[in-house]
Tab-separated table of C-alpha atoms in Angstrom:
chain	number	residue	atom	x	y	z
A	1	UNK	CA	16.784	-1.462	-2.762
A	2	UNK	CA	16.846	-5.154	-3.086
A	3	UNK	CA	14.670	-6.517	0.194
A	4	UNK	CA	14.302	-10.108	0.658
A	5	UNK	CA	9.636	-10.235	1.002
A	6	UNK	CA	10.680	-10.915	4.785
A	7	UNK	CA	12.116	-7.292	5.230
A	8	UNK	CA	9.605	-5.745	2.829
A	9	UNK	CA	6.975	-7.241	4.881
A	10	UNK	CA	8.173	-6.180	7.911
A	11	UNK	CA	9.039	-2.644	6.908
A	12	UNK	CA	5.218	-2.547	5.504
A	13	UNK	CA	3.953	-3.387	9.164
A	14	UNK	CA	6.290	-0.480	10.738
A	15	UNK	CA	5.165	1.918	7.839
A	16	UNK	CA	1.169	0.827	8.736
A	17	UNK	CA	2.035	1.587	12.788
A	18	UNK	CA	3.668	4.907	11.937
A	19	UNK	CA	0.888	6.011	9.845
A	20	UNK	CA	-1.644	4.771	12.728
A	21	UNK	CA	0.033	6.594	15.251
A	22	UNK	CA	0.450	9.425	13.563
A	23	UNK	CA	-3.549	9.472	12.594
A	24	UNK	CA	-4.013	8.778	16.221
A	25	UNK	CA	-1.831	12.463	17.108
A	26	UNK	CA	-3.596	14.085	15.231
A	27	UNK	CA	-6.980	12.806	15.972
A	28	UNK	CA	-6.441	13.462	19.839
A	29	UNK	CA	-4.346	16.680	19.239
A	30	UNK	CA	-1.430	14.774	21.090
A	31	UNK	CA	2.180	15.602	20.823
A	32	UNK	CA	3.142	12.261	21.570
A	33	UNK	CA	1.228	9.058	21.081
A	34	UNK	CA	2.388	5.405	22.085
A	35	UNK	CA	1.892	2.724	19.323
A	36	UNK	CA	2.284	-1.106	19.680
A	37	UNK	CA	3.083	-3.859	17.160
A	38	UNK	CA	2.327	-6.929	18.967
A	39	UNK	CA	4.064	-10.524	17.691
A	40	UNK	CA	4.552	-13.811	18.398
A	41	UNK	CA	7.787	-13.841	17.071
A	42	UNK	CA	10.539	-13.256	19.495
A	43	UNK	CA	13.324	-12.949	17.334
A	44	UNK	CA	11.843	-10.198	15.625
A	45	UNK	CA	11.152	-8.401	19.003
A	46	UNK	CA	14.369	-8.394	19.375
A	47	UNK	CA	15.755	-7.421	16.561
A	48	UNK	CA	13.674	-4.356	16.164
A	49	UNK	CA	12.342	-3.085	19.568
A	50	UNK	CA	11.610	0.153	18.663
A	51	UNK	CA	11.829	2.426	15.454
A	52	UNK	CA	9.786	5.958	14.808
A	53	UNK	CA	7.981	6.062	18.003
A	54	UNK	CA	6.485	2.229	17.082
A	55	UNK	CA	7.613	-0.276	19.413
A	56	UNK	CA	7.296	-3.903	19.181
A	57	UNK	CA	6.133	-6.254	21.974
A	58	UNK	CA	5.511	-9.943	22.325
A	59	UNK	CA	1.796	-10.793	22.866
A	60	UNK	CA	2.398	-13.210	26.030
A	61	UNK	CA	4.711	-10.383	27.534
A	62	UNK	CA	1.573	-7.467	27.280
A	63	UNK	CA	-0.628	-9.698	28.639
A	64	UNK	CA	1.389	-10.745	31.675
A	65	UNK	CA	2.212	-7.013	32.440
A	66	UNK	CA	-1.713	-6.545	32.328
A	67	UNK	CA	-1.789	-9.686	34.766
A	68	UNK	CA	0.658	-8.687	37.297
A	69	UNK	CA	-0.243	-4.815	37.200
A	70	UNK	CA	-1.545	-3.374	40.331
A	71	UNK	CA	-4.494	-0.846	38.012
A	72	UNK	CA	-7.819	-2.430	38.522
A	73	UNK	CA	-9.255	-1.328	35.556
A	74	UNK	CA	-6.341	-1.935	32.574
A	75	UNK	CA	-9.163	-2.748	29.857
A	76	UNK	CA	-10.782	0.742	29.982
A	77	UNK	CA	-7.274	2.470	30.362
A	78	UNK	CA	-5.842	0.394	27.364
A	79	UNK	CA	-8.768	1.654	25.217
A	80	UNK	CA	-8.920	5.160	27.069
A	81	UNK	CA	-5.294	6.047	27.161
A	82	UNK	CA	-3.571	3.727	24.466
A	83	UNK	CA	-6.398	3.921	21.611
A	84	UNK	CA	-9.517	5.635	21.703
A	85	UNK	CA	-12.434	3.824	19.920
A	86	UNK	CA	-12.418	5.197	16.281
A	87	UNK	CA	-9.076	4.548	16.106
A	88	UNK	CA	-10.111	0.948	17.772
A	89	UNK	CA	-12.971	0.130	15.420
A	90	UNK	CA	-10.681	1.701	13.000
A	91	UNK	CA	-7.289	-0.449	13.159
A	92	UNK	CA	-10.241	-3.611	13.573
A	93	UNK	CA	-11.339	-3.247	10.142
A	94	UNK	CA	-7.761	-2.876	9.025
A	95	UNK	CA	-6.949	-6.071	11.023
A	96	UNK	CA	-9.733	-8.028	9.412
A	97	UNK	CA	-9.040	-6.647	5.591
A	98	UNK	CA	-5.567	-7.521	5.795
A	99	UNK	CA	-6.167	-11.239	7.057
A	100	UNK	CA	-8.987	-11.653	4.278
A	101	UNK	CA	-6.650	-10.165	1.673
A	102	UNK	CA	-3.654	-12.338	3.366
A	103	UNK	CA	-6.221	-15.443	2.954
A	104	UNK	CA	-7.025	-14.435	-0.544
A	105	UNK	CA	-3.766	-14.296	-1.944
A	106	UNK	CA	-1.969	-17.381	-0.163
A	107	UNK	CA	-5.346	-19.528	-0.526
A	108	UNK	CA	-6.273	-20.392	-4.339
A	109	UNK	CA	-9.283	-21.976	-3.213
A	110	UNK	CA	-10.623	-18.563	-1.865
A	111	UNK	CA	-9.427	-16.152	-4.591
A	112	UNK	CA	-12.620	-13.766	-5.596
A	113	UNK	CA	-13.850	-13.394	-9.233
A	114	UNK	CA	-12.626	-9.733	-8.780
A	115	UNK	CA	-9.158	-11.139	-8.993
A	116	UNK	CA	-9.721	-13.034	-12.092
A	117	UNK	CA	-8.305	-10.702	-13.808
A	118	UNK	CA	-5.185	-10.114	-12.719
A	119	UNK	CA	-4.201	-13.385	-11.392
A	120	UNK	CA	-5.470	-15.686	-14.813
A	121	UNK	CA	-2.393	-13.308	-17.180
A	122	UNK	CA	0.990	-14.246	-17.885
A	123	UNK	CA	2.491	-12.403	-14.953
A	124	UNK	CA	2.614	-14.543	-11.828
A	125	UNK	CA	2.205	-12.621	-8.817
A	126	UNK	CA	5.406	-13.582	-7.177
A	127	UNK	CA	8.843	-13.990	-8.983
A	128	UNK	CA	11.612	-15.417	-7.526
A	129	UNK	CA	15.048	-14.027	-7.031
A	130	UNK	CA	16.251	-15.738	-9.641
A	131	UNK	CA	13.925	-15.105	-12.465
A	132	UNK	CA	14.160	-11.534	-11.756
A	133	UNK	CA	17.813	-11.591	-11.789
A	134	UNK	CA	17.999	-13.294	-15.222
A	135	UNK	CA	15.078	-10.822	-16.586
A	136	UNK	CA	17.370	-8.051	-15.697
A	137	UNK	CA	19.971	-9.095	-17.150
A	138	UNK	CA	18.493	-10.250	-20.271
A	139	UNK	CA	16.705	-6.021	-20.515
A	140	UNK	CA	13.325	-7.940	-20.412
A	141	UNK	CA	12.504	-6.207	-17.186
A	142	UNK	CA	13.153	-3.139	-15.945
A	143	UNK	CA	14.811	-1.713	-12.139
A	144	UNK	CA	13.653	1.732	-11.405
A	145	UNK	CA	12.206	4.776	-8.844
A	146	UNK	CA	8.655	4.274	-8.575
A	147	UNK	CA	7.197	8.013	-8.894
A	148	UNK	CA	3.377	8.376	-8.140
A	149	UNK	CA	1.974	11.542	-10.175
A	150	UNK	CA	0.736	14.519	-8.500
A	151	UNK	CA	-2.407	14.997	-11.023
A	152	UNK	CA	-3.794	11.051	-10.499
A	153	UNK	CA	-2.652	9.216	-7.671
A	154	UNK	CA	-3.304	5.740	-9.403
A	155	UNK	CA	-1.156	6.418	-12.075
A	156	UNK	CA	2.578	6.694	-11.445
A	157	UNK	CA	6.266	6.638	-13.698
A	158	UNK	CA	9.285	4.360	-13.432
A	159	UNK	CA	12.427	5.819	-14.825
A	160	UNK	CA	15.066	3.624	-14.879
A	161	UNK	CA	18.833	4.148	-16.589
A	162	UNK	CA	18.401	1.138	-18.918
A	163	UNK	CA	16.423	-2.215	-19.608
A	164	UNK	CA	14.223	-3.255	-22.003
A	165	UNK	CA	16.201	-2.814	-24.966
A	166	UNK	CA	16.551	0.961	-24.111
A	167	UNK	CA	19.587	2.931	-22.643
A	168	UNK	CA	16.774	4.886	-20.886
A	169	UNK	CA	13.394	4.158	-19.955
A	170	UNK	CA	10.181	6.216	-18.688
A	171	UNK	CA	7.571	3.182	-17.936
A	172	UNK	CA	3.908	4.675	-16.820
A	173	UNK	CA	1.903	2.502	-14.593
A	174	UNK	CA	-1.694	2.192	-14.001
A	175	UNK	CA	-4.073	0.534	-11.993
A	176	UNK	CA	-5.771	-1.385	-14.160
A	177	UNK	CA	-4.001	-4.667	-13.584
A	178	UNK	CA	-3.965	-5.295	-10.097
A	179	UNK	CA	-0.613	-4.995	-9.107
A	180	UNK	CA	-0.721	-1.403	-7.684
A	181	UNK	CA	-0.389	-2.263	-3.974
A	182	UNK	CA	2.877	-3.432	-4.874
A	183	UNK	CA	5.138	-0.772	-3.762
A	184	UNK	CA	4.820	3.047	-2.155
A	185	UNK	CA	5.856	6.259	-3.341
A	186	UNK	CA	9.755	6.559	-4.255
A	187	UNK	CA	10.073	3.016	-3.618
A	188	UNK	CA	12.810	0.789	-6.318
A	189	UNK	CA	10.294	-1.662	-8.799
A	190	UNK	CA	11.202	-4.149	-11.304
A	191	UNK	CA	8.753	-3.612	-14.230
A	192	UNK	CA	8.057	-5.620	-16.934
A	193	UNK	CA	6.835	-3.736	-20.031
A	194	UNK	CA	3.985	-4.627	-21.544
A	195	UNK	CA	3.541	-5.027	-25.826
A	196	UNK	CA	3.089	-2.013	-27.794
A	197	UNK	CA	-0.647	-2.834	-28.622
A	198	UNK	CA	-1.562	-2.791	-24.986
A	199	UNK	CA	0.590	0.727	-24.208
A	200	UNK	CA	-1.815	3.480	-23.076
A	201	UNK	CA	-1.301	6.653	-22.010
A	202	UNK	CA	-1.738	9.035	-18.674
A	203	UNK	CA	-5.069	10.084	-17.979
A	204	UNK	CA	-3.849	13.037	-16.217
A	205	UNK	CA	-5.895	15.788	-13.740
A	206	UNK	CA	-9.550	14.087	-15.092
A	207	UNK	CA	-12.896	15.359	-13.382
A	208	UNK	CA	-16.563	15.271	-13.800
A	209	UNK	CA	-18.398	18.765	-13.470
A	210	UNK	CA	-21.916	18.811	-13.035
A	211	UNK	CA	-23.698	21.729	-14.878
A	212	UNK	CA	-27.151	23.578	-15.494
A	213	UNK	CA	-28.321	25.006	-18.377
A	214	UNK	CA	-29.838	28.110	-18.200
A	215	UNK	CA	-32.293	28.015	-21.123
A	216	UNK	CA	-33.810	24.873	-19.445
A	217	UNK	CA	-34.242	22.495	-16.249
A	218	UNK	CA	-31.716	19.957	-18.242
A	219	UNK	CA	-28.325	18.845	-16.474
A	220	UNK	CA	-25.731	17.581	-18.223
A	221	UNK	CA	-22.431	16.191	-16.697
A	222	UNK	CA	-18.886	17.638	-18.495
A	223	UNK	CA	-15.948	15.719	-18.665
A	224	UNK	CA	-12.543	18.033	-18.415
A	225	UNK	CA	-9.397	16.895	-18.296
A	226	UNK	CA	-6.521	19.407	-18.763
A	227	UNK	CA	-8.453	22.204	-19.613
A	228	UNK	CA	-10.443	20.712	-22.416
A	229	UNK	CA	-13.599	20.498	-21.821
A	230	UNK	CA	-16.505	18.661	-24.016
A	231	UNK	CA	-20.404	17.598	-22.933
């Protein structure tokens, strides 16, 4: 439950490869697919060589065995046989969006407008150890199981045995501040809750349904959300 950011980070990159390899079975109907995390970190190679069908490999060591191998044509049969090209051009984009947002968030000098936002409020976007200890212990945050709903997937619940001032607490969370790529499904948060005059409440199963009326050519667009429906 309590990860030091080194471990979360790393357990991020093996949840990204499993979820690549596993798009990659399915996409070439495979049983079995290989999947590589390249590093430059050695120590880390060694401490986790393989986990869920992802293995781990240093950089210098891949391209040696491509040096020394006897195959004439290890390019092609790296993208033919290891990763076919959506998945290529695919895991490319990932590559590049995660070192812009990496950039972006460790860079003040390139932080977007977009971010604005979330980063000029009186929640910092890292806390350290300590300051979450002490909030935790003083009930001004909050240590419970992330639950993403079923009806919106950017709204989710934290339910926690105490904090806050409360023997029991049932936090919602929403998108709207930024800080939803935080943590995955099931996954133990610290919350902080927010005043009463900001509080809002679940949007729930919401859709747009475009109509026709039959008396005329008009179309009008009605907004539902559970069950109620209004134009």
């Amino acid at each position: 439950d309590d990860m030091s950011m080194s471990d979360r980070s790393q357990n991020a990159l093996f949840r990204a490869g499993r979820l690549l390899r596993q798009y990659r079975i399915n996409a070439a109907n495979k049983s079995s697919s290989q999947f590589l995390i390249l590093s430059v970190d050695r120590d880390f190679v060694r401490r986790f060589p393989h986990e869920d069908g992802v293995q781990t490999l240093m950089m210098e060591d891949l391209l040696e065995k491509i040096y020394q191998s006897n195959h004439g044509e290890d390019t092609d049969r790296i993208q033919d046989h290891w990763m076919d090209e959506e998945t290529f051009v695919r895991a490319k984009k990932i590559a590049i969006r995660c070192q812009e947002d990496y950039n972006l968030r460790n860079d003040p000098t390139r932080r977007s407008k977009s971010l604005a936002s979330a980063l000029n409020t009186d929640i910092e976007e890292y806390w350290t150890e300590e300051r979450v200890q002490e909030g935790l212990h003083n009930k001004n945050l909050v240590k419970g199981r992330l639950t993403v709903t079923k009806e919106n997937i950017k709204e989710a619940v934290v339910l926690s045995s105490g904090g806050a001032g409360a023997d029991q607490a049932s936090l919602f969370i929403n998108q709207t501040r930024g800080y939803f790529n935080r943590a995955f499904h099931q996954d133990v948060v610290i919350v902080q809750m927010l005043p009463k005059e900001k509080w809002t409440s679940p949007l729930g199963k919401r859709r747009l349904i475009h109509v026709q009326s039959e008396d005329n050519d008009d179309s009008t667009i009605n907004d539902t959300e559970d069950g109620a429906q209004s134009e």
